[in-house]
Short mmCIF file of C-alpha atoms and ligand atoms in Angstrom, two decimals:
data_model
loop_
_atom_site.label_atom_id
_atom_site.label_comp_id
_atom_site.label_asym_id
_atom_site.label_seq_id
_atom_site.Cartn_x
_atom_site.Cartn_y
_atom_site.Cartn_z
CA MET P 1 -0.43 0.06 0.45
CA ILE P 2 2.75 2.60 0.91
CA ASN P 3 5.52 3.79 -1.95
CA LEU P 4 7.98 4.23 -0.61
CA ILE P 5 11.09 6.40 -1.77
CA ASN P 6 13.74 5.13 -0.24
CA LEU P 7 17.05 7.73 0.17
CA GLU P 8 20.81 7.13 2.13
CA LYS P 9 20.55 11.26 2.28
CA THR P 10 19.15 13.89 2.08
CA GLU P 11 18.30 17.74 3.57
CA SER P 12 15.89 17.08 5.15
CA THR P 13 12.53 15.04 3.95
CA ASN P 14 10.44 17.45 3.82
CA THR P 15 12.40 19.93 1.12
CA TYR P 16 12.13 17.03 -0.76
CA ALA P 17 8.66 16.27 0.10
CA LYS P 18 7.62 19.65 -1.09
CA ALA P 19 10.49 19.87 -4.44
CA LEU P 20 7.90 16.61 -5.39
CA LEU P 21 4.65 17.97 -4.92
CA LYS P 22 6.35 21.38 -7.40
CA SER P 23 7.61 19.27 -9.70
CA GLY P 24 3.72 17.87 -10.71
CA GLU P 25 5.54 14.46 -11.47
CA PRO P 26 2.47 12.34 -10.63
CA LEU P 27 2.39 10.73 -6.95
CA ARG P 28 0.69 7.21 -5.73
CA PRO P 29 -1.54 7.45 -3.39
CA PHE P 30 0.11 7.37 0.06
CA THR P 31 3.42 8.11 -1.60
CA VAL P 32 6.20 8.39 2.44
CA VAL P 33 9.73 10.39 1.09
CA PHE P 34 12.17 7.82 4.21
CA ALA P 35 15.95 9.23 4.74
CA ARG P 36 18.59 6.62 6.60
CA GLU P 37 20.33 10.47 7.16
CA GLN P 38 18.84 14.47 7.45
CA THR P 39 21.21 16.76 7.66
CA LYS P 40 19.21 20.55 8.04
CA GLY P 41 15.88 19.18 9.32
CA ARG P 42 13.85 21.50 10.26
CA GLY P 43 11.25 22.36 13.11
CA ARG P 44 8.49 25.00 13.16
CA LEU P 45 9.55 28.81 13.36
CA LYS P 46 12.76 27.88 11.85
CA ARG P 47 13.77 26.05 14.76
CA THR P 48 16.08 22.80 13.83
CA TRP P 49 15.72 18.77 13.96
CA GLU P 50 18.38 17.13 15.36
CA SER P 51 18.74 13.99 13.69
CA LYS P 52 21.77 11.12 13.85
CA LYS P 53 21.69 8.53 11.16
CA GLY P 54 20.57 4.91 12.36
CA ASP P 55 19.02 6.50 15.37
CA SER P 56 16.27 7.91 13.85
CA LEU P 57 13.08 7.48 11.52
CA CYS P 58 13.24 10.95 9.33
CA MET P 59 9.44 10.61 7.26
CA SER P 60 7.89 13.13 5.27
CA LEU P 61 4.00 11.40 3.85
CA ILE P 62 2.79 13.26 1.44
CA LEU P 63 -1.07 14.20 1.09
CA SER P 64 -3.23 16.22 -1.28
CA ASP P 65 -5.30 17.49 1.02
CA THR P 66 -5.14 21.31 1.48
CA ALA P 67 -3.04 22.21 4.62
CA ASN P 68 -5.02 22.46 7.98
CA PRO P 69 -4.65 22.20 11.59
CA SER P 70 -7.10 18.88 11.58
CA ILE P 71 -3.95 16.86 9.19
CA THR P 72 -1.79 18.13 12.07
CA LEU P 73 -3.48 16.48 14.80
CA LEU P 74 -5.10 13.48 12.68
CA SER P 75 -1.13 12.86 12.59
CA ALA P 76 -0.28 12.80 16.07
CA LEU P 77 -3.68 10.42 16.72
CA GLY P 78 -1.92 8.00 13.90
CA VAL P 79 2.07 8.32 15.48
CA HIS P 80 0.22 7.61 18.79
CA LYS P 81 -1.45 4.64 17.69
CA ALA P 82 1.26 2.86 16.29
CA LEU P 83 3.72 3.79 18.65
CA ARG P 84 2.25 3.22 21.78
CA GLU P 85 2.03 -0.42 21.14
CA PHE P 86 5.93 -0.07 22.09
CA TYR P 87 5.39 2.26 25.05
CA PRO P 88 1.94 2.37 26.34
CA MET P 89 2.34 5.94 28.01
CA LEU P 90 2.79 8.45 25.35
CA GLN P 91 1.19 11.53 25.02
CA ILE P 92 0.25 14.00 23.04
CA LYS P 93 1.52 18.36 24.38
CA TRP P 94 -0.54 20.24 21.82
CA PRO P 95 -0.12 20.84 18.52
CA ASN P 96 2.47 18.85 17.64
CA ASP P 97 4.54 16.58 19.90
CA ILE P 98 3.85 13.41 20.77
CA ILE P 99 5.79 12.74 24.37
CA ALA P 100 6.50 9.85 27.10
CA ASP P 101 7.31 11.36 31.08
CA ASN P 102 6.85 14.84 29.81
CA LYS P 103 10.06 14.34 26.87
CA LYS P 104 9.06 14.54 23.33
CA LEU P 105 9.59 11.50 21.08
CA CYS P 106 8.24 13.37 18.54
CA GLY P 107 8.05 16.59 17.00
CA ILE P 108 5.70 16.48 13.35
CA LEU P 109 6.16 19.60 10.89
CA THR P 110 3.20 20.06 8.85
CA GLU P 111 3.64 22.13 5.81
CA GLY P 112 0.96 23.02 2.64
CA THR P 113 2.32 24.46 -1.00
CA GLU P 114 -0.26 24.86 -3.47
CA SER P 115 -0.50 21.35 -4.33
CA GLY P 116 -0.89 19.48 -1.37
CA THR P 117 0.44 18.74 2.35
CA VAL P 118 3.39 17.92 3.52
CA VAL P 119 4.21 16.10 7.02
CA GLY P 120 6.80 15.58 8.31
CA ILE P 121 7.53 12.69 11.11
CA GLY P 122 10.69 12.86 13.31
CA ILE P 123 11.19 10.03 16.03
CA ASN P 124 14.27 9.65 18.31
CA LEU P 125 14.78 5.61 18.11
CA ASN P 126 18.21 4.44 19.39
CA GLN P 127 19.87 7.64 20.94
CA THR P 128 20.50 7.50 24.04
CA GLU P 129 22.35 10.47 24.06
CA PHE P 130 21.03 14.27 22.74
CA CYS P 131 23.36 17.38 22.20
CA ASP P 132 23.45 19.58 25.18
CA GLU P 133 20.72 21.99 24.09
CA ILE P 134 17.61 19.22 24.30
CA SER P 135 19.56 16.19 26.42
CA ARG P 136 16.60 17.52 29.43
CA LYS P 137 13.50 17.66 27.25
CA ALA P 138 13.92 14.89 24.96
CA THR P 139 14.10 11.16 24.48
CA SER P 140 13.47 8.69 22.64
CA LEU P 141 12.23 4.52 22.07
CA LYS P 142 15.49 2.35 23.50
CA LEU P 143 15.74 5.23 26.30
CA LEU P 144 12.01 4.00 27.40
CA THR P 145 11.92 0.45 26.56
CA SER P 146 16.06 -0.40 25.85
CA ASN P 147 14.98 -2.21 22.84
CA THR P 148 16.73 -1.21 19.32
CA TYR P 149 14.21 -0.63 15.95
CA SER P 150 14.63 -0.75 12.74
CA ALA P 151 14.25 2.55 11.19
CA LYS P 152 12.67 1.74 7.72
CA GLU P 153 10.53 -0.99 9.27
CA LEU P 154 9.08 1.59 12.20
CA CYS P 155 8.20 3.84 9.01
CA LYS P 156 6.65 1.74 7.50
CA LYS P 157 4.04 1.21 10.53
CA VAL P 158 3.94 5.21 11.26
CA ALA P 159 2.78 5.97 7.38
CA LYS P 160 -0.18 2.87 7.81
CA SER P 161 -1.52 4.26 10.99
CA VAL P 162 -0.89 7.98 10.06
CA PHE P 163 -2.81 7.33 6.34
CA GLU P 164 -5.16 4.82 7.78
CA THR P 165 -5.92 7.79 10.87
CA ILE P 166 -6.38 10.94 7.80
CA GLU P 167 -9.08 8.31 6.01
CA ALA P 168 -10.81 6.91 8.33
CA HIS P 169 -11.66 10.73 9.85
CA LYS P 170 -12.12 11.75 6.08
CA SER P 171 -9.50 14.93 7.16
CA GLN P 172 -10.99 16.42 9.23
CA LEU P 173 -11.12 16.72 13.31
CA THR P 174 -14.81 15.18 13.74
CA LYS P 175 -16.19 14.54 16.87
CA GLU P 176 -14.31 11.01 17.62
CA ALA P 177 -10.96 12.03 16.50
CA LEU P 178 -11.28 15.36 18.72
CA GLU P 179 -12.53 12.92 21.74
CA GLU P 180 -9.45 10.06 21.33
CA TYR P 181 -6.84 13.65 21.04
CA THR P 182 -8.85 15.33 24.37
CA SER P 183 -7.78 12.22 26.42
CA LEU P 184 -4.16 11.93 25.33
CA CYS P 185 -3.53 15.61 25.57
CA ALA P 186 -1.10 16.54 28.12
CA ASN P 187 -2.00 20.09 28.12
CA LEU P 188 -5.24 19.87 30.26
CA GLY P 189 -5.73 20.96 33.78
CA LYS P 190 -1.83 22.50 32.85
CA GLU P 191 -0.53 26.21 33.07
CA VAL P 192 0.21 26.75 30.01
CA LEU P 193 1.99 29.70 29.10
CA TRP P 194 2.29 31.23 25.25
CA GLN P 195 3.86 34.86 24.39
CA ASP P 196 3.65 36.76 27.64
CA LYS P 197 0.34 35.64 28.78
CA LYS P 198 -0.88 32.56 30.89
CA GLY P 199 -3.44 29.99 32.13
CA ILE P 200 -5.35 27.43 32.25
CA ALA P 201 -5.54 24.95 29.04
CA GLN P 202 -9.25 23.57 29.18
CA GLY P 203 -10.21 22.13 25.88
CA ILE P 204 -9.30 21.65 21.68
CA SER P 205 -11.80 23.75 19.63
CA PRO P 206 -13.43 21.43 16.68
CA ASP P 207 -10.97 23.59 14.48
CA GLY P 208 -7.77 22.51 16.81
CA SER P 209 -7.40 25.43 18.48
CA LEU P 210 -6.48 25.56 22.02
CA ILE P 211 -9.31 26.61 24.39
CA VAL P 212 -6.93 28.59 27.31
CA LYS P 213 -8.92 30.31 30.53
CA THR P 214 -6.91 33.03 31.35
CA GLN P 215 -7.90 35.61 34.33
CA GLU P 216 -9.28 37.64 31.65
CA GLY P 217 -11.51 35.32 30.04
CA GLU P 218 -11.26 32.22 27.40
CA GLU P 219 -8.61 32.24 24.27
CA GLU P 220 -8.20 30.05 21.59
CA ILE P 221 -4.74 29.82 21.13
CA ARG P 222 -4.66 28.65 16.69
CA PHE P 223 -1.17 28.12 16.49
CA GLY P 224 2.86 28.35 18.00
CA GLU P 225 4.39 27.75 20.51
CA VAL P 226 2.92 27.11 24.12
CA PHE P 227 5.10 25.65 26.83
CA VAL P 228 3.30 23.73 29.56
CA ASN P 229 4.27 24.19 33.50
CA GLY P 230 6.14 20.63 34.33
CA ILE P 231 6.96 19.36 30.82
CA TYR P 232 8.86 22.00 28.72
C1 BT5 X 1 8.78 19.49 15.66
O1 BT5 X 1 9.30 21.58 15.29
O2 BT5 X 1 8.53 19.43 16.61
C2 BT5 X 1 8.65 19.22 14.03
C3 BT5 X 1 9.77 17.81 14.22
C4 BT5 X 1 10.08 17.75 12.69
C5 BT5 X 1 11.14 16.15 12.16
C6 BT5 X 1 10.87 15.72 10.79
S1 BT5 X 1 12.20 14.89 10.83
C7 BT5 X 1 11.71 13.97 8.66
C8 BT5 X 1 10.59 15.89 8.34
N1 BT5 X 1 11.65 16.63 7.78
C9 BT5 X 1 12.86 18.04 8.49
O3 BT5 X 1 13.17 18.62 8.66
N2 BT5 X 1 11.31 17.52 9.31
C10 BT5 X 1 10.46 16.99 9.59
P1 BT5 X 1 9.01 22.27 16.77
O4 BT5 X 1 7.80 22.15 17.61
O5 BT5 X 1 8.95 23.22 16.12
O6 BT5 X 1 9.96 21.79 17.78
C11 BT5 X 1 11.74 22.15 17.18
C12 BT5 X 1 12.68 21.61 18.99
O7 BT5 X 1 12.44 20.52 19.37
C13 BT5 X 1 13.94 22.59 18.68
O8 BT5 X 1 14.27 24.24 18.64
C14 BT5 X 1 13.93 21.74 19.94
O9 BT5 X 1 14.60 22.66 20.53
C15 BT5 X 1 13.07 20.02 19.65
N3 BT5 X 1 14.51 19.30 19.31
C16 BT5 X 1 14.98 19.01 17.88
N4 BT5 X 1 15.54 17.99 17.94
C17 BT5 X 1 15.19 17.05 18.61
C18 BT5 X 1 14.82 15.67 19.20
N5 BT5 X 1 15.33 15.09 18.37
N6 BT5 X 1 14.09 15.58 20.18
C19 BT5 X 1 13.69 16.43 20.53
N7 BT5 X 1 13.43 17.79 20.56
C20 BT5 X 1 13.69 18.05 19.44
#
């Protein structure tokens, strides 16, 4: 089912996937770009994503949908489903992180183009240490389970789960998807800080925003970074 584009090395699987979409080349459904090594991995807001050959899973799914917040949230649900078999106590930090023991195991970067959307997924598999900048906030499947993982095998499993989740909900944040996301969301009930504001996260709105109760009233955060007290 999955059409895997298997690269030995690339700057960023998201950049590669976006170029493919822009080229207009006909793509088979369920196309995924996988790279054993990624040299310029990107996060949101021009941040970098650290990865290491053999230790990290770097992959990008190509969808014909236009980009919208539902795609990111559904992708997080799909990744969660694939990974919880190895470590059940996983949560989602709104909007795009899969976390375990309050540390980041996976990040998702959704990027739109005129002809479709790219969902980039970075998962820490076999690292036992990280660079100073992220050493306190990152974890890997190996640190959690003491097992070693094959990036390519896991890529197929994660891709299948994410494609199936998006299809099952027809690319929309359905009531069921929202309920599941809410039940897994680590932010809720906690103090969150964003820009120069703070409040208590109350829930996720049907458009995927984070609902936060502040002293001034209720606010909806549509995107951006929130810090969660006790997480990062
Ligand atoms: C993300 O951004 O979490 C999205 C990461 C997406 C990476 C994938 S890999 C395949 C595809 N190709 C790409 O070029 N990107 C995608 P954001 O929420 O902005 O988080 C970025 C922040 O996470 C950084 O500023 C660091 O603090 C932290 N970070 C970087 N590398 C990390 C890692 N390996 N594990 C945990 N945290 C990390």
